[in-house]
XYZ file of C-alpha atoms in Angstrom:
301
model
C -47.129 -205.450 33.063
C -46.617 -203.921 29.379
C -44.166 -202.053 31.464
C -42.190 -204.948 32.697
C -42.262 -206.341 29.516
C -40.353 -203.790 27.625
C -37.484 -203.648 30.542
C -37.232 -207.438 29.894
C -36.792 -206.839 25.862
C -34.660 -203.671 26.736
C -32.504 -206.168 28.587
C -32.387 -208.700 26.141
C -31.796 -206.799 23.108
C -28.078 -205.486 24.196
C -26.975 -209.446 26.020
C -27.575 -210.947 22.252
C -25.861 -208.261 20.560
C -22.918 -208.567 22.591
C -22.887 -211.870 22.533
C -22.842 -211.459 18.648
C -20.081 -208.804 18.581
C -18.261 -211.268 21.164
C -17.933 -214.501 18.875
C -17.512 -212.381 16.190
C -14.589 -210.736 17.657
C -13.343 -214.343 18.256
C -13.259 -215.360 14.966
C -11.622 -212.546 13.590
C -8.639 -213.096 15.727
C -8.374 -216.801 15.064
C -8.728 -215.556 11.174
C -6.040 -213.521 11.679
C -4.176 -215.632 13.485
C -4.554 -218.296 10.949
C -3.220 -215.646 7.906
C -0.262 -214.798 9.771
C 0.729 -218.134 10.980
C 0.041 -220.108 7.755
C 2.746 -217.937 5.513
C 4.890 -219.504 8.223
C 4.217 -223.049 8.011
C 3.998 -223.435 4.084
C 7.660 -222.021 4.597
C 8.979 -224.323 7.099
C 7.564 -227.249 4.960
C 9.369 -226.004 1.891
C 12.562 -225.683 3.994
C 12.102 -228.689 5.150
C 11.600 -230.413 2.247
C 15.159 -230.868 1.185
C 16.189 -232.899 4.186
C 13.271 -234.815 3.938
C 14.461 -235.487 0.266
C 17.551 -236.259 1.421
C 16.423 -239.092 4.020
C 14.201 -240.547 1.068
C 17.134 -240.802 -1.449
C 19.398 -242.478 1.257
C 16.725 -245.013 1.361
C 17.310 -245.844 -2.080
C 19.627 -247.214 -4.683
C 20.515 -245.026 -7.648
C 18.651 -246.600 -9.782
C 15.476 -246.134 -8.108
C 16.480 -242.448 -7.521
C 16.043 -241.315 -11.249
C 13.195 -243.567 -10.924
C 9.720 -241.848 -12.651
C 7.589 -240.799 -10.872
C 9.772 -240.153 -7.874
C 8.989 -242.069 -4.623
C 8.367 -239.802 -2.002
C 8.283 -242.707 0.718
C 11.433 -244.382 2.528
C 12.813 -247.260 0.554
C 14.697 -250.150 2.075
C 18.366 -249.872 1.206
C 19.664 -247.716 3.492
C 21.830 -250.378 5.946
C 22.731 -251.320 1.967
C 23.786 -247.805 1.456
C 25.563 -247.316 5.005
C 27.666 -250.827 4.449
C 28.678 -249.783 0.692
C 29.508 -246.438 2.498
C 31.965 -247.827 4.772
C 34.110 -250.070 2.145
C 34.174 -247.110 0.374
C 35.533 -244.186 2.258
C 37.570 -244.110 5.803
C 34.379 -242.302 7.108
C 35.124 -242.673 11.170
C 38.543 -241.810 10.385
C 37.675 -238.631 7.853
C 35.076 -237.804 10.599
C 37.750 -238.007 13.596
C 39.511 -235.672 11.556
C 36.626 -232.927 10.729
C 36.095 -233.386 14.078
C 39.233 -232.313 15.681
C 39.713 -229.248 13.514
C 35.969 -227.800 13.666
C 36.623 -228.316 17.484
C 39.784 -227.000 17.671
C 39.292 -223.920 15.665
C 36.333 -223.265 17.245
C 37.913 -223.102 20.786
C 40.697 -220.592 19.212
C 38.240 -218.132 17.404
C 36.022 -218.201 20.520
C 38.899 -217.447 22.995
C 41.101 -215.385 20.041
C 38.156 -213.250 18.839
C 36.513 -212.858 21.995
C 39.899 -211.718 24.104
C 40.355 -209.086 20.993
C 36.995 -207.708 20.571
C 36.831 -206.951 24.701
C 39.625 -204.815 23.951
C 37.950 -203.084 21.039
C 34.881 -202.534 22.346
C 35.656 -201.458 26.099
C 39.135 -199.988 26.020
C 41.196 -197.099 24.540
C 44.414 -197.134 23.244
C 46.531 -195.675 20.273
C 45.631 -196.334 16.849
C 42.948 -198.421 17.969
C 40.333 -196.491 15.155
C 43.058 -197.713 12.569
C 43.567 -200.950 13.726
C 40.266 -201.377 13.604
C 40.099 -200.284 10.007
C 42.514 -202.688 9.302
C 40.150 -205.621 10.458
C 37.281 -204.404 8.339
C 39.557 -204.430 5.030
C 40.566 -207.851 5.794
C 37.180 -208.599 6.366
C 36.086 -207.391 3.381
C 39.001 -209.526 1.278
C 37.244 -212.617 -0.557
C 39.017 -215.629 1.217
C 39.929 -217.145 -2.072
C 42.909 -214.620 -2.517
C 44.594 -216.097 0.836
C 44.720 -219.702 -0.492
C 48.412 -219.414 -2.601
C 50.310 -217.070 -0.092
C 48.662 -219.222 3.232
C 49.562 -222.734 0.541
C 52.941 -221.222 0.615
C 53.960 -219.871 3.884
C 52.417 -223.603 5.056
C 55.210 -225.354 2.805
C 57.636 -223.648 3.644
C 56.938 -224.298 7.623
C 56.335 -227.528 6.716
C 52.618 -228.305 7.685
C 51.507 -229.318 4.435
C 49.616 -232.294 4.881
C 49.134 -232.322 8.270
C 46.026 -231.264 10.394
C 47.797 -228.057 11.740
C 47.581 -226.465 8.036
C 44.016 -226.556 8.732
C 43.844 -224.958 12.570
C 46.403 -222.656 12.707
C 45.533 -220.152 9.629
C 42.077 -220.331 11.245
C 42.200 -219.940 14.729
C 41.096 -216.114 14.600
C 39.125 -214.282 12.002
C 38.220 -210.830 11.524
C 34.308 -211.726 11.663
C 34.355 -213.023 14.874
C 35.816 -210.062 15.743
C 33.849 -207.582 14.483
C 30.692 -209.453 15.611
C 31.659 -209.887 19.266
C 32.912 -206.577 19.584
C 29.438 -205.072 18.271
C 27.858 -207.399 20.831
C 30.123 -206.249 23.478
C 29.425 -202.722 23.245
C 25.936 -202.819 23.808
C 25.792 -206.033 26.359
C 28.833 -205.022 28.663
C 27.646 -201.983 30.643
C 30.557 -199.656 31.905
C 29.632 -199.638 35.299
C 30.421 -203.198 35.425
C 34.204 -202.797 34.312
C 34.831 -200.024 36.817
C 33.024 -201.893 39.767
C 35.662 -204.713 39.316
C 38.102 -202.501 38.700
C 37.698 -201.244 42.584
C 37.225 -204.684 43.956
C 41.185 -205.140 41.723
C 40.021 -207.450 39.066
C 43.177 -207.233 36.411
C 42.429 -207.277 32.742
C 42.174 -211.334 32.463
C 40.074 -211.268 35.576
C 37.517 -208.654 33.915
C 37.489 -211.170 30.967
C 36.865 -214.269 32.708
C 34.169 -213.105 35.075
C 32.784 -210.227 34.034
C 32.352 -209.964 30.376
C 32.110 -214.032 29.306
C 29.177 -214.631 31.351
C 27.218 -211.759 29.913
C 28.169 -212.079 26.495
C 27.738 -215.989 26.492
C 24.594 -215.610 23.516
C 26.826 -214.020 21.293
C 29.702 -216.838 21.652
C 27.212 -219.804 21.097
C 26.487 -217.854 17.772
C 29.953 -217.704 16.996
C 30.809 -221.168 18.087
C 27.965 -222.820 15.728
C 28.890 -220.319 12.814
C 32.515 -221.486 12.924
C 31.834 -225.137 13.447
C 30.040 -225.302 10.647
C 31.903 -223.331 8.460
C 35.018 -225.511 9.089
C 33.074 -229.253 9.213
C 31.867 -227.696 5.582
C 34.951 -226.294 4.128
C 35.788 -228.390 1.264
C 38.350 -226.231 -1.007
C 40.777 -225.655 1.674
C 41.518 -229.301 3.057
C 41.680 -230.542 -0.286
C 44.612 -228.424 -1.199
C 46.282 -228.769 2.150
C 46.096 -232.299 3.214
C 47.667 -234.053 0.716
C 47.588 -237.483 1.388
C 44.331 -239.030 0.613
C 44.295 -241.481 3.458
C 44.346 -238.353 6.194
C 41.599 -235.937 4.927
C 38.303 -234.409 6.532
C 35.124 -235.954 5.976
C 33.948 -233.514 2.781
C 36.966 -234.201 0.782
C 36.573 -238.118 1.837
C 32.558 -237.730 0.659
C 33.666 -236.126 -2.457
C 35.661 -239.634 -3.173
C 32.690 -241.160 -3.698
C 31.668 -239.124 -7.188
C 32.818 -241.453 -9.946
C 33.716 -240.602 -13.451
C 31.435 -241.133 -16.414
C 27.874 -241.243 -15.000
C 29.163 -244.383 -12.326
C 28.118 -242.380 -9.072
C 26.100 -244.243 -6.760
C 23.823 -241.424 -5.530
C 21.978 -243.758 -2.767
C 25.920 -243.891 -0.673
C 26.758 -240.210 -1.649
C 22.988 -238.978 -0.137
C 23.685 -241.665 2.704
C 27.296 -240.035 3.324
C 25.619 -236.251 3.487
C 22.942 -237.725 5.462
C 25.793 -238.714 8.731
C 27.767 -235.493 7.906
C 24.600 -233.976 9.387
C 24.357 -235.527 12.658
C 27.546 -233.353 14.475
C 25.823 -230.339 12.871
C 22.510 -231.029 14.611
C 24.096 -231.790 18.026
C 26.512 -228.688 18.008
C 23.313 -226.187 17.374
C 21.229 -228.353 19.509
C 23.573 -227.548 22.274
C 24.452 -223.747 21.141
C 20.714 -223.465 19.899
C 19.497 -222.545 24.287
C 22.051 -219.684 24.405
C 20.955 -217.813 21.161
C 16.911 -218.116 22.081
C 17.507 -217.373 25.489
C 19.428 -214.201 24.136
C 16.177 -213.559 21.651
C 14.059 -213.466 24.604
C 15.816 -211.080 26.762
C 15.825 -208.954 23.495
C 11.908 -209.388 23.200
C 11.592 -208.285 27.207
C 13.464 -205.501 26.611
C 11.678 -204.081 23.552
């Protein structure tokens, strides 16, 4: 019996120290999983925060803005704000018109850029090492020194104040270059090329339907980093488009700062608050192709 005994205790000794080690092993991962996740949430929050701000203030009026303490909760002016918004600026009209340049010079840097980089990164010819120099100096020129001789050469074709000022000078950049060209190198596999070479696929046919369709992550980049850099630009349109009744939506939102302290900050956060929306749908849409890209990456590695 005393023998049976022990073999029992034998057995139950190691079961309840396992057990032990067990659910302690558990709740060392979750603490660990709660260290490393929390970093990330106090910083989305703080990111956050701003456009949160921003929805708050468009629920005011200015006065309650500077208001002390600050209200942190929606207020109830915002149709207000929106209706005020409208008499003041041409917004529909300012937006048709940010609209059809981000559009429009997005299409030409993604088919530009794209057709140039597919020769850079997959084909040899002469002076291609120097040409491609070339694009990294320019790339490396601050955009600000462009603006007199581009204001220039645009008067004297006579595009001042007209919409093609805007699309033509930007239809291909040397970022979008460089960028797809480092992407095609890596995503574009040789054996590809050479494979449609045999089957007779000319150079635009290797373009179309080989290289696009792999390299389709690295254009949705592209597309939502030029979209937004042209619905943002702001120096630009205001020295090109001239006449105040045909200009993009920042210059038109900029009409709204008065002089001497007589800004109504409720319309101006209401105004930024719109500008937002063709910014969230254009990386909603672009925002599949660049995770589906990340996870490919994160297979690979």
């Amino acid at each position: 019996m005393s023998s049976i005994k022990e073999s029992r205790t034998s057995l139950k000794g190691p079961g309840i120290k396992g057990s032990g080690v067990k659910g302690s092993g558990i709740k060392g991962s979750r603490r660990r999983g709660i260290a490393l996740h929390l970093p990330l949430i106090i910083g989305t929050l703080i990111s956050a925060f701003p456009f949160y701000w921003a929805v708050i203030m468009s629920t005011h009026s200015s006065t309650e803005i500077f208001s002390y303490p600050p209200k942190l909760l929606p207020g109830t002016h915002f149709l207000e704000n929106v209706r005020n918004l409208f008499d003041a600026i041409d917004f529909f009209g300012s937006m048709w018109n940010s609209l059809l340049v981000a559009a429009s010079v997005t299409f030409l840097v993604l088919l530009f850029d794209s057709l140039a980089a597919f020769v850079f990164a997959k084909f040899e010819f002469p002076g291609k090492n120097v040409l491609f120099g070339l694009l990294m100096v320019i790339f490396m020129v601050p955009a600000q020194l462009s603006v007199i001789p581009q204001f220039v050469i645009m008067a004297k074709i006579g595009w001042i104040g007209s919409m093609t000022a805007l699309i033509v000078p930007a239809a291909a950049n040397a970022f979008g270059i460089f960028w797809m060209r480092q992407y095609m190198k890596t995503a574009i596999h040789d054996e590809l090329l050479d494979a449609s070479k045999l089957d007779g696929a000319n150079f635009l046919r290797q373009y179309w339907h080989v290289a696009l369709p792999v390299v389709r992550p690295g254009l949705a980049f592209l597309g939502i980093f030029t979209f937004m850099g042209q619905w943002n630009d702001f120096a630009w349109p205001l020295i090109a488009l001239t006449n105040p009744n045909n200009v993009t939506l920042q210059v038109a939102l900029s009409q709204l700062n008065g002089t001497h302290g007589t800004t109504d900050y409720g319309i101006v956060m209401t105004g930024a608050l719109l500008a937002l929306i063709p910014l969230l749908i254009v990386f909603a849409i672009g925002a599949k192709q660049i995770i589906g890209d990340l996870a490919k990456g994160a297979v690979r590695g």
